[in-house]
Tab-separated table of C-alpha atoms in Angstrom:
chain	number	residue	atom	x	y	z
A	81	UNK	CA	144.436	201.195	103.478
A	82	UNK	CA	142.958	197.886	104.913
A	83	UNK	CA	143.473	198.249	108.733
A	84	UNK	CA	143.831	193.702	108.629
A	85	UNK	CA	147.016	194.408	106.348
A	86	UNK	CA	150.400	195.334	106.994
A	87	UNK	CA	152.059	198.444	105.333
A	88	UNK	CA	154.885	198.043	102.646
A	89	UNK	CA	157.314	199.335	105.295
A	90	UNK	CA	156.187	197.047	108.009
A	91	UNK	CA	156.489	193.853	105.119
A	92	UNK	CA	160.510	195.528	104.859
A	93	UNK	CA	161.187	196.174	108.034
A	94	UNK	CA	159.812	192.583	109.417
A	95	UNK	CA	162.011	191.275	106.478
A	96	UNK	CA	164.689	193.072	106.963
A	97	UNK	CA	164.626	194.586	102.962
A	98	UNK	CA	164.338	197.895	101.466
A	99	UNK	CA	160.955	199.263	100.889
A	100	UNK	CA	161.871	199.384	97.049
A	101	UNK	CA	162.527	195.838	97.297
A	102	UNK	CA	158.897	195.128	98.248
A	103	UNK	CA	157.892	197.258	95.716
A	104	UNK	CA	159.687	195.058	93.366
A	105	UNK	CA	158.471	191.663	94.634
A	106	UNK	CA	155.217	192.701	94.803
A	107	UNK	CA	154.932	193.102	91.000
A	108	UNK	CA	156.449	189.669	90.874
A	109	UNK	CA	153.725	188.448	92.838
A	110	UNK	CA	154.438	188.630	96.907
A	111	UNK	CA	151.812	188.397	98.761
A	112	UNK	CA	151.081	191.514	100.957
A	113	UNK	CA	148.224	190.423	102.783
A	114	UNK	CA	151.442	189.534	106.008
A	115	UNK	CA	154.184	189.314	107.223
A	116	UNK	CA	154.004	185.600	107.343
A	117	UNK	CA	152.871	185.225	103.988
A	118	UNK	CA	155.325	187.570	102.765
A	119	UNK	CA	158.179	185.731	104.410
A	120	UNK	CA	157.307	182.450	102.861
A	121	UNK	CA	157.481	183.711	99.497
A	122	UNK	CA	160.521	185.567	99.956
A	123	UNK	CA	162.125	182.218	100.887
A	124	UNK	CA	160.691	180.196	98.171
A	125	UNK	CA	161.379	183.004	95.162
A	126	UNK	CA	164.137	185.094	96.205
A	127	UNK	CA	167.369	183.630	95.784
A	128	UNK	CA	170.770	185.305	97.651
A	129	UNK	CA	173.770	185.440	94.917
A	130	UNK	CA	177.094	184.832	96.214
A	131	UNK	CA	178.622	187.548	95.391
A	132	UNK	CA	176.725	190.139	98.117
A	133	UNK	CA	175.366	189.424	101.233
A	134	UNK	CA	172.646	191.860	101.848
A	135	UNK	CA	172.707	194.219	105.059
A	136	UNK	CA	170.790	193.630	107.858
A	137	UNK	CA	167.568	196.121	108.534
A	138	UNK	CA	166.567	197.283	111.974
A	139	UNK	CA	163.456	195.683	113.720
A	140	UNK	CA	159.948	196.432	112.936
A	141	UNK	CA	159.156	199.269	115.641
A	142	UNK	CA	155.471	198.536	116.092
A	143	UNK	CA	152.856	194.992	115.973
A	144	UNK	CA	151.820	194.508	111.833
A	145	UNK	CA	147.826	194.952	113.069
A	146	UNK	CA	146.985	191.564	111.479
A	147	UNK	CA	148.348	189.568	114.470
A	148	UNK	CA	151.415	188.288	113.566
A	149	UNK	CA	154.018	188.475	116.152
A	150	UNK	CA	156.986	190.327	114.095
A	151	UNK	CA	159.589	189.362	116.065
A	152	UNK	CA	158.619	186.019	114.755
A	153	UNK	CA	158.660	186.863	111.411
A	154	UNK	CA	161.930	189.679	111.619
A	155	UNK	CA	164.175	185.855	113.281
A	156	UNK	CA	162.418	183.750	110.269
A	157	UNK	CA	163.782	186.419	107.673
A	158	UNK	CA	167.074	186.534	109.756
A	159	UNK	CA	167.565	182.926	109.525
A	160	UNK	CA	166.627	182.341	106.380
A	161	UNK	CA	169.227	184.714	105.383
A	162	UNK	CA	171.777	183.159	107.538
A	163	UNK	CA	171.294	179.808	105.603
A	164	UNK	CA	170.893	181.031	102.008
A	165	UNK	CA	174.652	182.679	102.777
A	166	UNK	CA	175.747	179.753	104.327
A	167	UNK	CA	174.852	177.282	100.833
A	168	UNK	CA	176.043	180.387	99.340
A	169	UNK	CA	179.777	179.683	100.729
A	170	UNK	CA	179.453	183.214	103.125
A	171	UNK	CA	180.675	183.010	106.555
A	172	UNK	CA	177.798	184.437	108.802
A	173	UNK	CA	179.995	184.672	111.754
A	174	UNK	CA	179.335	188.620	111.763
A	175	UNK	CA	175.290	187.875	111.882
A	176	UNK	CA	175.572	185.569	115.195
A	177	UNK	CA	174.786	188.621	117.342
A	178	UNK	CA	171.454	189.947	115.683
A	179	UNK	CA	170.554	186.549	115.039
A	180	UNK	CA	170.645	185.704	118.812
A	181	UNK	CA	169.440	188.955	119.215
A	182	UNK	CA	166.175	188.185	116.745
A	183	UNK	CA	165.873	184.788	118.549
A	184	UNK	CA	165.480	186.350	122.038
A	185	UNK	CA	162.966	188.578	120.739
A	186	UNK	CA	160.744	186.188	120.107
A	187	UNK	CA	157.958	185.803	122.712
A	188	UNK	CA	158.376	182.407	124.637
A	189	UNK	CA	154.496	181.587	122.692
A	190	UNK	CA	155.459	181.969	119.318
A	191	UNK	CA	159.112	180.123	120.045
A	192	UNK	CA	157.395	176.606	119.228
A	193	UNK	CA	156.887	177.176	116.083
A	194	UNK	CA	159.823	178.288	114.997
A	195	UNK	CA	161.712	176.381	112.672
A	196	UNK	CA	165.691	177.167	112.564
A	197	UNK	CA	167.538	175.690	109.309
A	198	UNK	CA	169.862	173.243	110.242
A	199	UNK	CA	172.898	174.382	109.547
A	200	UNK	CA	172.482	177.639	111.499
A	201	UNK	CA	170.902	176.225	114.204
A	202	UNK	CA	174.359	173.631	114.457
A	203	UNK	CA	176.437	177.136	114.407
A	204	UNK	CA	174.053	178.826	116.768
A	205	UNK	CA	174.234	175.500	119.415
A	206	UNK	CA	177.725	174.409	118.564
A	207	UNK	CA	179.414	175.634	121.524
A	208	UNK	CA	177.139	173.750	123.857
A	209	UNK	CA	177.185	170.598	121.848
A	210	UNK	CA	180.882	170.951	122.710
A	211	UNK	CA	180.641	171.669	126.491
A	212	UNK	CA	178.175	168.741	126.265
A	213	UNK	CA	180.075	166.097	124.550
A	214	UNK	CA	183.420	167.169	126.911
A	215	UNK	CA	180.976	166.599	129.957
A	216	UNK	CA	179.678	163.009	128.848
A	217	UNK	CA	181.613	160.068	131.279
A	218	UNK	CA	180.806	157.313	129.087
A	219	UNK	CA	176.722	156.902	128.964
A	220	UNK	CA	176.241	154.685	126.059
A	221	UNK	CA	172.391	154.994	126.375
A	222	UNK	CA	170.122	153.544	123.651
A	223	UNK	CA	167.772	156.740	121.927
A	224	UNK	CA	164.473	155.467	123.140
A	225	UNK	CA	161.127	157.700	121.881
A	226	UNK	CA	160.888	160.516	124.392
A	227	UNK	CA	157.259	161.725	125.734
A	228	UNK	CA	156.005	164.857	124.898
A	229	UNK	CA	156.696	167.056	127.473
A	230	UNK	CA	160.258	166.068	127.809
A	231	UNK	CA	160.627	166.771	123.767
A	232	UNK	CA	159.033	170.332	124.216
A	233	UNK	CA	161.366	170.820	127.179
A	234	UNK	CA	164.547	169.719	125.236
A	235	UNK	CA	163.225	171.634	121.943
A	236	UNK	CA	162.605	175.324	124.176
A	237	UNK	CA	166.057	174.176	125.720
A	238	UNK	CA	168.111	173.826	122.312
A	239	UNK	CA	166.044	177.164	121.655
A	240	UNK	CA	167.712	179.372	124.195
A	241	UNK	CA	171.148	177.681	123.334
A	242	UNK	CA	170.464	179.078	119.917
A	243	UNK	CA	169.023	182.219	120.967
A	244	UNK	CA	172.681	182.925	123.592
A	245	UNK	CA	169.748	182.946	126.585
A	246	UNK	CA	172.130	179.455	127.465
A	247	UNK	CA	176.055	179.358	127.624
A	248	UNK	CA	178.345	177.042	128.393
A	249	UNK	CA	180.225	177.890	131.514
């Protein structure tokens, strides 16, 4: 075994699938050489059907040794699920817990880059949109181009609203 690769069950576990399910998308071509890589092509060849909406796997217990962060890549599988059941017409009110849960996991280094499809991120952040818009007295401010700083600030805070680490009161 290649000590730069991760194992079949680390590919699973990060992704949250069976091990004969990698098995199975490896002959159809998945790339094995990460998690990351894996991940991708999960999302871009592996469509959910409506009519199941697959169960969710435990955390990876140990670091893939090619450097990826897994609790990256277990939160991108998560998500990705959450959204293909959403199009799908599922209600993924019973995954809000372990995908806050994923999202938390996440070191606060590898949070940047993490991309959370729309519509779960508006489920994930709705509540506080709500408290938000009840707070507002009336500023009618025009959206001006915000510097860079204050966008990373206001992306790691819409984060941590996703990830339950910020609740309205």
């Amino acid at each position: 075994m290649n000590v730069n690769k991760p194992s079949q069950l680390q590919i699973a576990q990060a992704l949250g699938l069976s091990q004969a399910s990698i098995v199975k998308y490896k002959r159809r071509g998945m790339p094995m050489e990460s998690t990351d890589a894996a991940a991708t092509w999960h999302r871009a060849h592996v469509k959910i059907t409506a009519h199941r909406i697959p169960q969710l796997a435990t955390p990876a217990q140990s670091a893939p040794p090619d450097g990826s962060n897994p609790e990256a890549a277990r939160a991108v599988a998560l998500l990705d699920l959450a959204a293909k059941a959403l199009t799908s017409g599922h209600d993924i009110g019973a995954m809000v817990p372990e995908l806050r849960q994923a999202l938390r996991a996440v070191p606060d280094v590898a949070r940047a880059g993490m991309l959370v499809p729309v519509r779960v991120f508006d489920l994930l952040t709705g509540d506080v949109r709500a408290a938000l818009q009840d707070d507002e007295t009336g500023n009618d401010q025009v959206a001006q181009a915000m510097p860079d700083d204050e966008a990373a600030a206001m992306g790691e805070f819409w984060y941590r609203c996703a990830a339950g680490e910020i609740r309205p009161a």
